[in-house]
Amino acid sequence: MNFKPVQILSIGKAVPKTVITNDDLTKILDTSDEWISTRTGIKQRHIASGDENSTMLGVEASFDALKKANMEGIDTDAIIVASSNPYNIYPSTACAIQAQIGAKNAICFDITVACTGMIYALEIARSFISTGKYKNVLLVATDTNSKFLDWTDRASCVLFGDGAGSMILTESKDGVDDIIALNINADGNVGRFITMNLVGENCPLVEPNKEGIRKITMNGKEVYKFVVQTMPESIMKCLHDANLEPKDIDYLVPHQANLRIIEGLQSRLEFTNEQVVVNIDKYGNTSAASVPIALSEALEEGKIKTPSKAILCAFGAGMAWGTAIVRLREGLK
Ligand code: ACO
């Protein structure tokens, strides 16, 4: 079989309008701007309010990417949504987005890989396009973490924000593949490090109902130790698979979970500050949306110049992690 190469057509994003600063959080938590910003790099985050939810943000991010690609919803053949806190489990967020963007030709499904969702979605889209079965694939990562946080747990709730990111991929017309290398990984043995249960309730005829826990829990120290080991390995493997060295790469667009983790990756790659995209200060950890939001914003603001090559990398609950080395074509928006 002749595998078809993939082209990245556009990147989009959407965030809720309400901004909560670290100082705002001191009204409900025993915390401080100094603690949060020195340990994490976060200064503020966008938080869903009113009827804003993962579907709405996903729709907005989809329209953003469609507009930049000069496409309509009807042009998409597949919609893959990465979300770990969707508005509905079903209908899937992808189906809800399909209806709202008028993408009636698209197949639709959701995946749950927490913060690594976009890297997994890229791998799935690449497989779809490379076999020739689907041509235009819309990827959406959308998370409203704020609805599932324990707002009394200062060790976790200060870290997250809400948002959505999107990407449109298509079959490359010039034979050049924009996904240069990619690896995705998982280790369920350490799944306890970050959890969000959807416990539900047993039938009342079987046993009395107890309240289900639907809150994010995280052992930050264990996540930190795990990530500083696995993430550089994944990046180095990706470079090795592509027969490239760090000096061959222009930018690092990492998952925005903790500035210290990002700085560790930066020094491992020996990258300058200009080569590393950081927006954790404005958005916090927006889970799967984190990498596409960072990439979209950096392109919009001219912090990433094209043509160029970038490493995208993410890690999170599962535990799952992954890296993609991508080509950002001239004029990519
Ligand atoms: N404000 C003030 N004090 C706090 C806060 C807060 N918001 N949170 C915790 N503390 C206190 C703790 O209670 C503790 O106090 P104690 O020493 O009196 O017990 C002290 O600060 C130190 O707490 P630690 O947990 O040891 O802090 P640490 O330096 O490890 O930083 C952090 C915590 C920022 C969470 C860090 O471990 C981290 O970033 N880990 C990685 C998290 C991550 O990357 N997650 C990504 C995946 S998310 C996903 O997939 C959904």
Coordinates of N, CA and C and ligand atoms in Angstrom, one line a residue, residues 30-32 35-36 39-40 114-115 154-155 158-160 194 218 220-221 223-224 227 255 257-258 260-261 285 287 315-317, ligand 1:
D30 N -6.4 29.0 50.9 CA -5.2 29.5 51.6 C -4.1 29.3 50.7
T31 N -3.9 30.3 49.8 CA -2.8 30.3 48.8 C -2.3 31.7 48.5
S32 N -1.4 31.8 47.6 CA -0.9 33.2 47.3 C -0.4 33.2 45.8
W35 N 3.2 31.8 45.8 CA 3.3 30.3 45.8 C 3.0 29.8 44.4
I36 N 1.9 30.2 43.8 CA 1.4 29.6 42.6 C 2.4 29.9 41.4
R39 N 6.0 28.2 41.9 CA 6.0 26.7 41.7 C 5.6 26.3 40.3
T40 N 4.7 27.1 39.7 CA 4.1 26.6 38.4 C 4.3 27.5 37.2
A114 N -6.7 12.4 28.4 CA -6.4 13.6 29.2 C -5.5 14.6 28.5
C115 N -4.4 15.0 29.1 CA -3.6 16.1 28.5 C -2.9 15.7 27.2
R154 N -6.2 23.0 47.3 CA -5.4 24.1 46.7 C -4.2 23.5 45.9
A155 N -3.9 22.2 46.2 CA -2.7 21.6 45.5 C -3.1 21.2 44.0
V158 N -5.6 25.1 41.6 CA -4.9 26.3 41.1 C -4.2 26.1 39.8
L159 N -4.0 24.8 39.4 CA -3.2 24.5 38.3 C -3.9 24.5 36.9
F160 N -5.2 24.4 36.9 CA -5.9 24.2 35.7 C -6.7 25.4 35.2
I194 N -3.1 10.6 38.7 CA -4.1 11.7 38.4 C -5.4 10.9 38.0
M218 N -4.9 14.7 42.2 CA -3.5 14.6 41.6 C -2.5 14.5 42.6
G220 N 0.8 15.6 42.7 CA 1.7 16.4 41.9 C 3.2 16.0 41.9
K221 N 3.6 15.6 43.1 CA 5.1 15.2 43.2 C 5.4 13.9 42.4
V223 N 3.6 12.9 39.8 CA 3.5 13.2 38.4 C 4.8 13.9 37.9
Y224 N 5.3 14.8 38.7 CA 6.5 15.6 38.4 C 7.6 14.6 38.1
V227 N 7.2 12.5 34.9 CA 7.3 13.3 33.7 C 8.7 13.7 33.4
H255 N 3.4 20.8 26.5 CA 2.2 20.9 27.3 C 2.5 21.9 28.5
A257 N 2.0 22.6 31.7 CA 1.5 22.1 33.0 C 2.3 22.7 34.2
N258 N 3.6 22.9 33.9 CA 4.4 23.5 35.0 C 5.7 24.1 34.3
R260 N 8.5 24.8 35.5 CA 9.8 24.1 35.8 C 10.0 22.9 34.9
I261 N 8.9 22.2 34.6 CA 9.0 21.0 33.7 C 9.4 21.5 32.3
N285 N -3.0 25.1 33.0 CA -3.0 23.8 32.3 C -4.4 23.5 31.7
S287 N -5.3 21.1 29.8 CA -5.3 19.6 29.4 C -5.0 19.5 27.9
F315 N 1.9 15.3 28.2 CA 1.8 14.2 29.2 C 0.7 14.5 30.1
G316 N 0.2 13.4 30.7 CA -0.9 13.6 31.7 C -1.5 12.3 32.2
A317 N -2.7 12.4 32.6 CA -3.4 11.2 33.3 C -3.4 10.0 32.3
Ligands
ACO1 N1 -0.8 27.4 47.8 C1 0.0 27.4 48.9 N2 0.5 26.3 49.3 C2 0.3 25.1 48.7 C3 -0.6 25.1 47.5 C4 -1.1 26.3 47.1 N3 -1.9 26.3 46.0 N4 -0.6 23.8 47.1 C5 0.2 23.1 47.9 N5 0.7 23.9 48.9 C6 1.6 23.5 50.0 C7 1.5 22.1 50.4 O1 0.4 21.9 51.3 C8 2.8 21.8 51.0 O2 2.8 22.3 52.3 P1 3.5 21.5 53.5 O3 4.9 21.4 53.1 O4 3.2 22.3 54.7 O5 2.8 20.1 53.5 C9 3.8 22.7 50.2 O6 2.9 23.7 49.6 C10 4.5 22.0 49.2 O7 3.6 21.2 48.4 P2 4.2 20.2 47.3 O8 3.1 19.4 46.8 O9 5.4 19.5 47.8 O10 4.7 21.2 46.2 P3 5.5 21.0 45.0 O11 6.8 21.7 45.0 O12 5.6 19.5 44.6 O13 4.6 21.6 43.8 C11 3.0 21.1 42.1 C12 3.3 21.1 43.6 C13 3.1 22.5 41.5 C14 1.6 20.5 41.9 C15 4.1 20.2 41.4 O14 4.2 19.0 42.0 C16 3.7 19.9 39.9 O15 3.6 20.8 39.1 N6 3.6 18.6 39.6 C17 3.2 18.2 38.2 C18 1.8 18.4 37.9 C19 1.5 18.2 36.5 O16 2.3 18.4 35.6 N7 0.3 17.7 36.1 C20 0.1 17.5 34.7 C21 -0.9 16.5 34.4 S1 -2.5 17.1 34.6 C22 -3.5 16.1 33.8 O17 -3.2 15.2 33.1 C23 -5.0 16.2 34.0

